[in-house]
PDB file of C-alpha atoms in Angstrom:
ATOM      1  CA  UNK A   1      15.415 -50.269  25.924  1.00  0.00           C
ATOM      2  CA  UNK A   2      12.693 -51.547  24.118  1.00  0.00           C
ATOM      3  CA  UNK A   3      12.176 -53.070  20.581  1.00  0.00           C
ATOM      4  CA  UNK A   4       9.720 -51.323  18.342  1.00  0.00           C
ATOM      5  CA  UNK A   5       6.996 -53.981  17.264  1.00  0.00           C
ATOM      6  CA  UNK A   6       6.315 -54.244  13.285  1.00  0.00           C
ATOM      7  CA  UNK A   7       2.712 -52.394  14.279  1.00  0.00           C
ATOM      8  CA  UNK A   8       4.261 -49.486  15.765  1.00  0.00           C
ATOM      9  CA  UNK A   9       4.239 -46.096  14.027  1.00  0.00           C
ATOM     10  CA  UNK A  10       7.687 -45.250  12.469  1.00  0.00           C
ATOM     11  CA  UNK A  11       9.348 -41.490  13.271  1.00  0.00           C
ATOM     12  CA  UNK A  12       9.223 -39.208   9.533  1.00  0.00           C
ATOM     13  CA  UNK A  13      12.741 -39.440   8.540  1.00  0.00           C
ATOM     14  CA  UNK A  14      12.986 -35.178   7.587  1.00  0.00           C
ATOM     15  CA  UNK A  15      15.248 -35.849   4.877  1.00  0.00           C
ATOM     16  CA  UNK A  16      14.162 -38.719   3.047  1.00  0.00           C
ATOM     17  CA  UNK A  17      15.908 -42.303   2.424  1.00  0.00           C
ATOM     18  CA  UNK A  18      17.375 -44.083  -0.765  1.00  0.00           C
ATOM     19  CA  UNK A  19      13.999 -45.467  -1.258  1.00  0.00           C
ATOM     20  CA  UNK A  20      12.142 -42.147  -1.192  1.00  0.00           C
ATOM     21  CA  UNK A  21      14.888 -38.990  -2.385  1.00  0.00           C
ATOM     22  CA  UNK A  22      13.973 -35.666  -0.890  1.00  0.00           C
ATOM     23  CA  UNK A  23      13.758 -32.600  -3.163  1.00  0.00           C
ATOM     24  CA  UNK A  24      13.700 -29.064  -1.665  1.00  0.00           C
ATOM     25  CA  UNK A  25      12.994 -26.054  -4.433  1.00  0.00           C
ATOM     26  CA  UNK A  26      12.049 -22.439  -3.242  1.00  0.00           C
ATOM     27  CA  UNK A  27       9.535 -20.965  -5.850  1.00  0.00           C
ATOM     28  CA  UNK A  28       8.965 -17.224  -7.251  1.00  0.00           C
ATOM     29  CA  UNK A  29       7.153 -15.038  -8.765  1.00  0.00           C
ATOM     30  CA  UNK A  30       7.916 -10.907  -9.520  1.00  0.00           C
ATOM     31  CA  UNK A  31       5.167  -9.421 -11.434  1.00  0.00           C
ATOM     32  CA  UNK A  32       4.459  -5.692 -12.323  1.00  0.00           C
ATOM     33  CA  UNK A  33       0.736  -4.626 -12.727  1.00  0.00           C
ATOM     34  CA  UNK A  34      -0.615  -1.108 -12.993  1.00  0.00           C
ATOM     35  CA  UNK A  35      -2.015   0.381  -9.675  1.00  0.00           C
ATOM     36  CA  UNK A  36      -5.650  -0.523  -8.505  1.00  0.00           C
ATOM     37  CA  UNK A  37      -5.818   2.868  -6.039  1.00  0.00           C
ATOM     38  CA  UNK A  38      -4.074   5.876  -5.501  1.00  0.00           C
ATOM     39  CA  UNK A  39      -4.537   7.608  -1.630  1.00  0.00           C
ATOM     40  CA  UNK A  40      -3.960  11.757  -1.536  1.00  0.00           C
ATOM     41  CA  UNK A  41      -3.538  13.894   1.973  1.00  0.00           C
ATOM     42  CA  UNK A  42      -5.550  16.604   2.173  1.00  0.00           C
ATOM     43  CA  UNK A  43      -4.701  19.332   5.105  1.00  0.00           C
ATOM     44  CA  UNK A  44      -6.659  21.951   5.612  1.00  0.00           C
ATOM     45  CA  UNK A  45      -5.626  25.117   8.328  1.00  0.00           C
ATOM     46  CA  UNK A  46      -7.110  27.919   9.030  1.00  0.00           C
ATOM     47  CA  UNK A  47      -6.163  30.983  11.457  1.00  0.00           C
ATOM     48  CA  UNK A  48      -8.091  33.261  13.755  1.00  0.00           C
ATOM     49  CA  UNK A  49      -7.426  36.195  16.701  1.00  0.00           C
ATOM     50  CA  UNK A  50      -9.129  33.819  18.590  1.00  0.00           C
ATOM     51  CA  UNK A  51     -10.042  29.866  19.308  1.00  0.00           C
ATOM     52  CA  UNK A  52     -13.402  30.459  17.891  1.00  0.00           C
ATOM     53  CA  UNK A  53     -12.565  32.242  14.805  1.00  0.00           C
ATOM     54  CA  UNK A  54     -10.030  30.066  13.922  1.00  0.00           C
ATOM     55  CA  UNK A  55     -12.757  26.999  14.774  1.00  0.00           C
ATOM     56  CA  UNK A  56     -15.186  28.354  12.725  1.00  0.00           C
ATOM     57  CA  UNK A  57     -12.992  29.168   9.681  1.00  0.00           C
ATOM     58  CA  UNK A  58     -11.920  25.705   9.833  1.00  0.00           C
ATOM     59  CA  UNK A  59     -15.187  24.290   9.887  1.00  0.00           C
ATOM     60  CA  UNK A  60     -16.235  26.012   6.553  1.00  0.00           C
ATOM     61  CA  UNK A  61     -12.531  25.192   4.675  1.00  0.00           C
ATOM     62  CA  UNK A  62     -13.088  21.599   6.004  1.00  0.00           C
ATOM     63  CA  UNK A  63     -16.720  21.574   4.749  1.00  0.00           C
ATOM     64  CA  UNK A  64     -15.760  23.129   1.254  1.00  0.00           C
ATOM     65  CA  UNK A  65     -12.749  20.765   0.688  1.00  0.00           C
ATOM     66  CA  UNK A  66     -15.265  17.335   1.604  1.00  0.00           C
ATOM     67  CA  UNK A  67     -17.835  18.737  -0.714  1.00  0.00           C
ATOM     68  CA  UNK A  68     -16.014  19.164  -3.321  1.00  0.00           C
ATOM     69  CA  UNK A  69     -14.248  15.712  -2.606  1.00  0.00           C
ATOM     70  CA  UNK A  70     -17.831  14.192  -2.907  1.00  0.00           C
ATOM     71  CA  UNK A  71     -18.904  15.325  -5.932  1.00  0.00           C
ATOM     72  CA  UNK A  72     -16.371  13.309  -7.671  1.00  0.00           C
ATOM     73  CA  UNK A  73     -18.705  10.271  -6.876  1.00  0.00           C
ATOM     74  CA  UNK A  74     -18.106   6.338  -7.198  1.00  0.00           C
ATOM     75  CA  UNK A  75     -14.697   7.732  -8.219  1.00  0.00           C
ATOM     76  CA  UNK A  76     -13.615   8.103  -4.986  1.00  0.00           C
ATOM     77  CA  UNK A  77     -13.997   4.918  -3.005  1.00  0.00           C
ATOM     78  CA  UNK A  78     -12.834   6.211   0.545  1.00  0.00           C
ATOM     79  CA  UNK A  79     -12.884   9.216   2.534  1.00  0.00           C
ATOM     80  CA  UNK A  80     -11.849   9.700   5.995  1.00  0.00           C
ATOM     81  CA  UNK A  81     -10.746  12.904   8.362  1.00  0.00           C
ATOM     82  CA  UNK A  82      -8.022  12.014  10.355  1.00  0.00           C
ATOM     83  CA  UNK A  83      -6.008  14.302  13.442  1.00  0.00           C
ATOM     84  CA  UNK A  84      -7.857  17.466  14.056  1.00  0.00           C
ATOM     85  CA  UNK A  85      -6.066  20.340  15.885  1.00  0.00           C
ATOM     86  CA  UNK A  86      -6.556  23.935  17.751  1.00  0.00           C
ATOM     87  CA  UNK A  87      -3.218  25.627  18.408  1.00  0.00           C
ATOM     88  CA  UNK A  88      -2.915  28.426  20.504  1.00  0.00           C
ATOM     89  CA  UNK A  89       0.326  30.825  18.971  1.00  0.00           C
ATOM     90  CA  UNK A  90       2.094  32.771  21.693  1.00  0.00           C
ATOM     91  CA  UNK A  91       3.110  36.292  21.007  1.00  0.00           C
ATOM     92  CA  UNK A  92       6.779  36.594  21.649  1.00  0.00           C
ATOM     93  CA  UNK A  93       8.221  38.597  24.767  1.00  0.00           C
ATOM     94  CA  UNK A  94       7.300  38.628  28.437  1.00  0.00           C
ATOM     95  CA  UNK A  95       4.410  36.256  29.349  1.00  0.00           C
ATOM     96  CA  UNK A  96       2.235  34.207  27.781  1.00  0.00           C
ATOM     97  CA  UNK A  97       0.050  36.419  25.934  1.00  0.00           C
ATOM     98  CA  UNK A  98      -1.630  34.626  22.686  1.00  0.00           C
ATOM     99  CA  UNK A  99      -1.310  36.240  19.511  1.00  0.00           C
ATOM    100  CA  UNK A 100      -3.643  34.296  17.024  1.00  0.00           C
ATOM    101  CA  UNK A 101      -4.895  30.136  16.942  1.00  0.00           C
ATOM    102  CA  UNK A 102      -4.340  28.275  13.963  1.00  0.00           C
ATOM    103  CA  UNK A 103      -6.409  25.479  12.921  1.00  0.00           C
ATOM    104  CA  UNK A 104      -5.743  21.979  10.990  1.00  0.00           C
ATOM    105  CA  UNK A 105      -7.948  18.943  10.103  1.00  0.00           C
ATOM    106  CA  UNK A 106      -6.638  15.632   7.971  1.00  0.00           C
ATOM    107  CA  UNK A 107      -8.102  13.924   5.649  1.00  0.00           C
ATOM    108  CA  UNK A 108      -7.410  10.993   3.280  1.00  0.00           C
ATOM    109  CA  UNK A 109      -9.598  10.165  -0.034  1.00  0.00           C
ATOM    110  CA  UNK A 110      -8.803   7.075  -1.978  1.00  0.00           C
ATOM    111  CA  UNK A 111      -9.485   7.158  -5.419  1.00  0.00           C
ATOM    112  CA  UNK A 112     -10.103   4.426  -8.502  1.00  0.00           C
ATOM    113  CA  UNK A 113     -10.454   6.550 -11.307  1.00  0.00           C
ATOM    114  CA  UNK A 114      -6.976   8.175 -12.352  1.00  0.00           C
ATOM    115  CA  UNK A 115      -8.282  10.870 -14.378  1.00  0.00           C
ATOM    116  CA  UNK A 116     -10.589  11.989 -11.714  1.00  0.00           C
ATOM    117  CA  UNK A 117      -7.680  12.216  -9.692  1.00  0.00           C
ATOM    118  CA  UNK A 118      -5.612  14.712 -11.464  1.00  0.00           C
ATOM    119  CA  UNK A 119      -8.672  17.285 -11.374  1.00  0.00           C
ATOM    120  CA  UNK A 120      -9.451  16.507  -7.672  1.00  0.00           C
ATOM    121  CA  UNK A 121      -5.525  17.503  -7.082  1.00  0.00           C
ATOM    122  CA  UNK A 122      -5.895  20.259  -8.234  1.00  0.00           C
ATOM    123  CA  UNK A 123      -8.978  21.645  -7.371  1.00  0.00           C
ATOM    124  CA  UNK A 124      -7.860  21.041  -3.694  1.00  0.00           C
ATOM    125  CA  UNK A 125      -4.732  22.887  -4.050  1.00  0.00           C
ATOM    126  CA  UNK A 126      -5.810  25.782  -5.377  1.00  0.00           C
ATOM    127  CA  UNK A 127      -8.333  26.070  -2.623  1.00  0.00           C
ATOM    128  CA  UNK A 128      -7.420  28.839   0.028  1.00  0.00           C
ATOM    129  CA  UNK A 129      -4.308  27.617   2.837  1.00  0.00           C
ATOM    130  CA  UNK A 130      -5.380  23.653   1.572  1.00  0.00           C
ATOM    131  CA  UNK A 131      -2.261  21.480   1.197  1.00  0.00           C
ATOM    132  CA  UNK A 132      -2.417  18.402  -0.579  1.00  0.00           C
ATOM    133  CA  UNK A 133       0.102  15.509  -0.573  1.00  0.00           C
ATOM    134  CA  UNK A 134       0.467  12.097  -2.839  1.00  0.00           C
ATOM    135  CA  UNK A 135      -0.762  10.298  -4.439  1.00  0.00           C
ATOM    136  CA  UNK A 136       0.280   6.835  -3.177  1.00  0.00           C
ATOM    137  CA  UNK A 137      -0.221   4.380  -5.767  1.00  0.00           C
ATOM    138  CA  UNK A 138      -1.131   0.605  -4.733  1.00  0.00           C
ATOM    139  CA  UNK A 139      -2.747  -2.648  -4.873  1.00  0.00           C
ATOM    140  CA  UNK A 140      -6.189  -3.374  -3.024  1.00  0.00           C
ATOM    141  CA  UNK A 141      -5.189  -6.180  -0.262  1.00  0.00           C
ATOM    142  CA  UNK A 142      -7.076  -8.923  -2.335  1.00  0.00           C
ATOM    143  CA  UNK A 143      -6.057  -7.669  -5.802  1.00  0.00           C
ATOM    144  CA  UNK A 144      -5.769 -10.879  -8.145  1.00  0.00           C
ATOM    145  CA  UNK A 145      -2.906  -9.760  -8.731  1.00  0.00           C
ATOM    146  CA  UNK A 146      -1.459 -11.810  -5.551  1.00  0.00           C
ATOM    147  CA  UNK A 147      -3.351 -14.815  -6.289  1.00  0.00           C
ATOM    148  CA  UNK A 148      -1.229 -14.390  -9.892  1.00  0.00           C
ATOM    149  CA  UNK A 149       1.785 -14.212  -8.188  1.00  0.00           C
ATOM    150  CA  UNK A 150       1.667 -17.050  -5.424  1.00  0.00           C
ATOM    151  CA  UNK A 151       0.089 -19.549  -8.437  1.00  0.00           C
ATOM    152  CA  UNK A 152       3.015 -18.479 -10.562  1.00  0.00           C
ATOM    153  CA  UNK A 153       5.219 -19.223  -7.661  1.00  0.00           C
ATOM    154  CA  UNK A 154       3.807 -23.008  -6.702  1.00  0.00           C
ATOM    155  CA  UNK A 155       4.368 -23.377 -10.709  1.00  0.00           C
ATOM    156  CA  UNK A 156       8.129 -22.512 -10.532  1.00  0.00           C
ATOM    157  CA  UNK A 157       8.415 -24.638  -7.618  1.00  0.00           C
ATOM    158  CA  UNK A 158       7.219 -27.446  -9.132  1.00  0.00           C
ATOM    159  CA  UNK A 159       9.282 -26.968 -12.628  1.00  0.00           C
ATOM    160  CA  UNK A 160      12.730 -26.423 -10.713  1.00  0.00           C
ATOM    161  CA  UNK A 161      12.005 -29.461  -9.052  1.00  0.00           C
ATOM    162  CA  UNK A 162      11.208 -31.918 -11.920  1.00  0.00           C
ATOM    163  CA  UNK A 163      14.632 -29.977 -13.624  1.00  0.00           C
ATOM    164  CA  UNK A 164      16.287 -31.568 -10.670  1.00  0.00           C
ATOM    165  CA  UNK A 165      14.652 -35.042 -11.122  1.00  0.00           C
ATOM    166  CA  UNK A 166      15.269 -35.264 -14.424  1.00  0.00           C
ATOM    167  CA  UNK A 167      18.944 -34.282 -14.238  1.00  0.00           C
ATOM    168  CA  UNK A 168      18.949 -37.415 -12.003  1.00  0.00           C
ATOM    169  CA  UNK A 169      17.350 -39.288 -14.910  1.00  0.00           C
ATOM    170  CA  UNK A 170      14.353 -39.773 -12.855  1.00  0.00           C
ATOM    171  CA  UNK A 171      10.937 -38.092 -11.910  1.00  0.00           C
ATOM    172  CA  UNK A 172       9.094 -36.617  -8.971  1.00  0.00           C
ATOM    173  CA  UNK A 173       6.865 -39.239  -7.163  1.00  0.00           C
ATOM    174  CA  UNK A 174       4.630 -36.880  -4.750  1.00  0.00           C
ATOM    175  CA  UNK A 175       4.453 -33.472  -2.975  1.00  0.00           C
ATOM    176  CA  UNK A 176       5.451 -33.972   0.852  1.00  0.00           C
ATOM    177  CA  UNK A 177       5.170 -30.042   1.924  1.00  0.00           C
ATOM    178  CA  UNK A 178       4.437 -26.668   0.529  1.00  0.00           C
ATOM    179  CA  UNK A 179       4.992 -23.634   2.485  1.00  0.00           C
ATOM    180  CA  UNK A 180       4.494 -19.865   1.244  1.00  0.00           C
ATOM    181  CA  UNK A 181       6.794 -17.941   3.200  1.00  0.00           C
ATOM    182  CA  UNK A 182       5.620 -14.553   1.899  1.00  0.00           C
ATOM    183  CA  UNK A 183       3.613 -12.960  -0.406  1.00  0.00           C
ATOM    184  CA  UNK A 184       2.831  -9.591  -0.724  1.00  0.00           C
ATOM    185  CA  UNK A 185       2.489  -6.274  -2.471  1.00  0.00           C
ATOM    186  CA  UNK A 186       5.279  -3.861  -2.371  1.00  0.00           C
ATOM    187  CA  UNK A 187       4.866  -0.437  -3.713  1.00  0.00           C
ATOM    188  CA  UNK A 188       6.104   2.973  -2.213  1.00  0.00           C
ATOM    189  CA  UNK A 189       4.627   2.987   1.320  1.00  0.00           C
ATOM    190  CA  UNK A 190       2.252   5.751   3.208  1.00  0.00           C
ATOM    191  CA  UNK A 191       4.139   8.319   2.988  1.00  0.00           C
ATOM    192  CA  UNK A 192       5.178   7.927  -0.146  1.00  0.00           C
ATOM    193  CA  UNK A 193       9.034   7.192  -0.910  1.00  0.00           C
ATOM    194  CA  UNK A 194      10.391  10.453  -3.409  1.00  0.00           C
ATOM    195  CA  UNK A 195       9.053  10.911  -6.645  1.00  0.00           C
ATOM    196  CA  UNK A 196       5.527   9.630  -6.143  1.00  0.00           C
ATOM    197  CA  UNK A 197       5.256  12.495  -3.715  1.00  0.00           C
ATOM    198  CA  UNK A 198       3.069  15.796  -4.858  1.00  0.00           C
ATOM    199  CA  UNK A 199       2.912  18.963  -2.721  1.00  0.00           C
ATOM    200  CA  UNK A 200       1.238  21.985  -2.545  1.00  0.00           C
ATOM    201  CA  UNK A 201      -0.330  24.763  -0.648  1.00  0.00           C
ATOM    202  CA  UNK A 202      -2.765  27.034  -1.698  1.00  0.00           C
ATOM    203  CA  UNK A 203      -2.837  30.478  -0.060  1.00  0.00           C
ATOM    204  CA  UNK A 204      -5.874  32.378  -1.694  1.00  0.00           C
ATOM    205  CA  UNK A 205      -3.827  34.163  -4.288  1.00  0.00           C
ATOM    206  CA  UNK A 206      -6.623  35.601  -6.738  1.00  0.00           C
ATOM    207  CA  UNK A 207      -6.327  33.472  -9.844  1.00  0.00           C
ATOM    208  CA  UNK A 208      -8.059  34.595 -12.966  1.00  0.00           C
ATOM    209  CA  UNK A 209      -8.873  31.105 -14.281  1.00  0.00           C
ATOM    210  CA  UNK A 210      -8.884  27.522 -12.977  1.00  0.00           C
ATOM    211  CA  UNK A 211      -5.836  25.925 -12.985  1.00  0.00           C
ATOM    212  CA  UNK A 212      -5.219  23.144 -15.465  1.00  0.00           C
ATOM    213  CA  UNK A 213      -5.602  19.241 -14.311  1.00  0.00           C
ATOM    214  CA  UNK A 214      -2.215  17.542 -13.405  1.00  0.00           C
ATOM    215  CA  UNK A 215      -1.113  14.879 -15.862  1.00  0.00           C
ATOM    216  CA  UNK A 216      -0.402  12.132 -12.935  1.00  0.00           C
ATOM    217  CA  UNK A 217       0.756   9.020 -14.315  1.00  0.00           C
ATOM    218  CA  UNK A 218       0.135   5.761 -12.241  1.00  0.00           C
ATOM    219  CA  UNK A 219       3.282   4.380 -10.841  1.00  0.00           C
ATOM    220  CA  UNK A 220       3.437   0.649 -11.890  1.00  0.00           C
ATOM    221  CA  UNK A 221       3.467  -1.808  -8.455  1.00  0.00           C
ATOM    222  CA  UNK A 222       5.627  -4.774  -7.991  1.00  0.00           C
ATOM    223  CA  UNK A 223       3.997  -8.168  -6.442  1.00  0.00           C
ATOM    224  CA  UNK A 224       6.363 -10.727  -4.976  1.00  0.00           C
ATOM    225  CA  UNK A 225       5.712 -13.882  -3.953  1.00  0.00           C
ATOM    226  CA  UNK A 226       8.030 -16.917  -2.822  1.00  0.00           C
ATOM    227  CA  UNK A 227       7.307 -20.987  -1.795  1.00  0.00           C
ATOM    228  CA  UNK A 228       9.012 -23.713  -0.558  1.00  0.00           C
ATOM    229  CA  UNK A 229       8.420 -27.208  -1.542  1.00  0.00           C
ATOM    230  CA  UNK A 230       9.966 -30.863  -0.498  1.00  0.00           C
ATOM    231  CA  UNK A 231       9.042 -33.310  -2.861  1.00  0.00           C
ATOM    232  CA  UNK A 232       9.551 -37.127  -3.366  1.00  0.00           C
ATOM    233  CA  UNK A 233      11.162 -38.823  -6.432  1.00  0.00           C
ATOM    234  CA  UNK A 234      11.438 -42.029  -7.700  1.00  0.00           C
ATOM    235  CA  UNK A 235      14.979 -43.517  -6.703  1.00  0.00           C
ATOM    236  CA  UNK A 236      17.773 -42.754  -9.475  1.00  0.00           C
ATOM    237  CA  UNK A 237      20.083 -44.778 -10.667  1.00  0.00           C
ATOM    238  CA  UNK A 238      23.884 -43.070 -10.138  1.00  0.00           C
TER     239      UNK A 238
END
C-alpha cells in the first residue's frame, strides 16, 4: 500500500466533513397560467357506390373544410392533414360483393386566438358528415412560463436551505451541485382527458340559419418544476 503524498489530489468526500456541512434541499415550483394554444381534430368522410365517387367527394369536403380553416388567418398558427383512408364496405351475404366505399381524411389546426376558435368549431361542425373533436388546451414547448417555474424552483431551493442553516445558527458558505430533475408542462394530453373534449358530427341536415359560436373557455394549465441542491455551510456550533 502506498502513502498519498501532500501533492496528491484528495477523493470528494460525497457527504461533506465537520469542516464543510453538507446541505441537500429539493426545490419547487406549481404555477397555473392560462393556455398559449388550443389543437381541434377535424375528420372529414365521405361515401360513394364506388372508390372514385367516394375519392372525389372527399376531395371537395376536404378542400371546403381547409378553406374555410384558412380564412381564419394568423389566428391559426398550424395546420396539418394527417391519416387518409379509402374503405371498401362489403355487402352482407354470400361473397364478397362491395356495397359502397367510404372515405376519411385527418386533420389538426392549432389555434392562438380563442375567440376565433369558437366560430371555427362551429363552422366545421355544421359542415356536411365533418366531425370535429377538442380543443386541447396547452403551453407552447418554450412558453416562459417554464423558465417561471424552474427560476421559482432554484429560489425555493435556495430559501429551504438557508432555513436549515440558520436553524443551525449558521449560514450557507457555497453551492456544490444543482440538478433539475424535471420540469415540464402538464395539461390534459392529445386526446384530451374528459371534459376538455368537444364532439360533433355534422350530417347535412338543412339548417335555416348559422349556428351560433360556442362559448369555449380556456382550460387553465399547470407547470411543475422541481431541483435538487447540495450546498456548503459554515460549521455550527451544537
Amino acid at each position: 500500500m502506498t502513502t498519498p503524498t501532500p501533492d496528491d489530489p484528495q477523493p470528494a468526500v460525497p457527504y461533506g466533513t465537520p469542516d464543510a456541512p453538507r446541505i441537500a434541499v429539493r426545490g419547487e415550483a406549481h404555477l397555473e397560467v392560462d393556455p398559449e394554444i388550443a389543437r381541434i381534430g377535424i375528420t372529414v368522410a365521405s361515401r360513394g357506390k364506388d372508390r372514385r365517387a367516394a375519392l372525389d367527394d372527399l376531395t371537395r369536403r376536404n378542400t371546403t373544410a381547409l378553406n374555410l380553416i384558412k380564412t381564419y388567418g394568423e389566428a391559426v398558427e398550424r395546420l396539418e392533414t394527417g391519416a387518409f383512408s379509402i374503405t371498401p364496405q362489403l355487402k352482407e351475404g354470400r361473397g364478397e360483393r362491395i356495397h359502397a366505399h367510404h372515405g376519411r381524411v385527418h386533420i389538426t389546426a392549432e389555434l392562438t386566438d380563442f375567440t376565433a376558435l369558437g366560430e371555427l368549431t362551429t363552422r366545421l361542425a355544421d359542415l356536411d358528415l365533418t366531425r370535429v373533436d377538442g380543443p386541447w388546451w396547452a403551453l407552447r414547448p418554450h412558453s416562459p412560463a417554464h423558465r417561471t417555474a424552474r427560476q421559482q424552483a432554484v429560489r425555493e431551493a435556495v430559501q429551504r436551505a438557508r432555513e436549515y442553516a440558520e436553524a443551525l445558527g449558521t449560514t450557507l458558505a457555497a453551492l456544490v451541485e444543482l440538478a433539475d430533475i424535471g420540469a415540464e408542462n402538464t395539461p390534459p394530453a392529445y386526446p384530451a382527458a374528459a371534459g376538455g373534449r368537444m364532439r360533433s358530427m355534422a350530417y347535412g341536415a338543412p339548417q335555416e340559419t348559422a349556428a351560433a359560436p360556442l362559448d369555449l373557455e380556456p382550460q387553465r394549465q399547470h407547470v411543475h418544476a422541481q431541483v435538487n441542491a447540495r450546498f456548503t455551510m459554515a460549521p455550527p456550533q451544537l
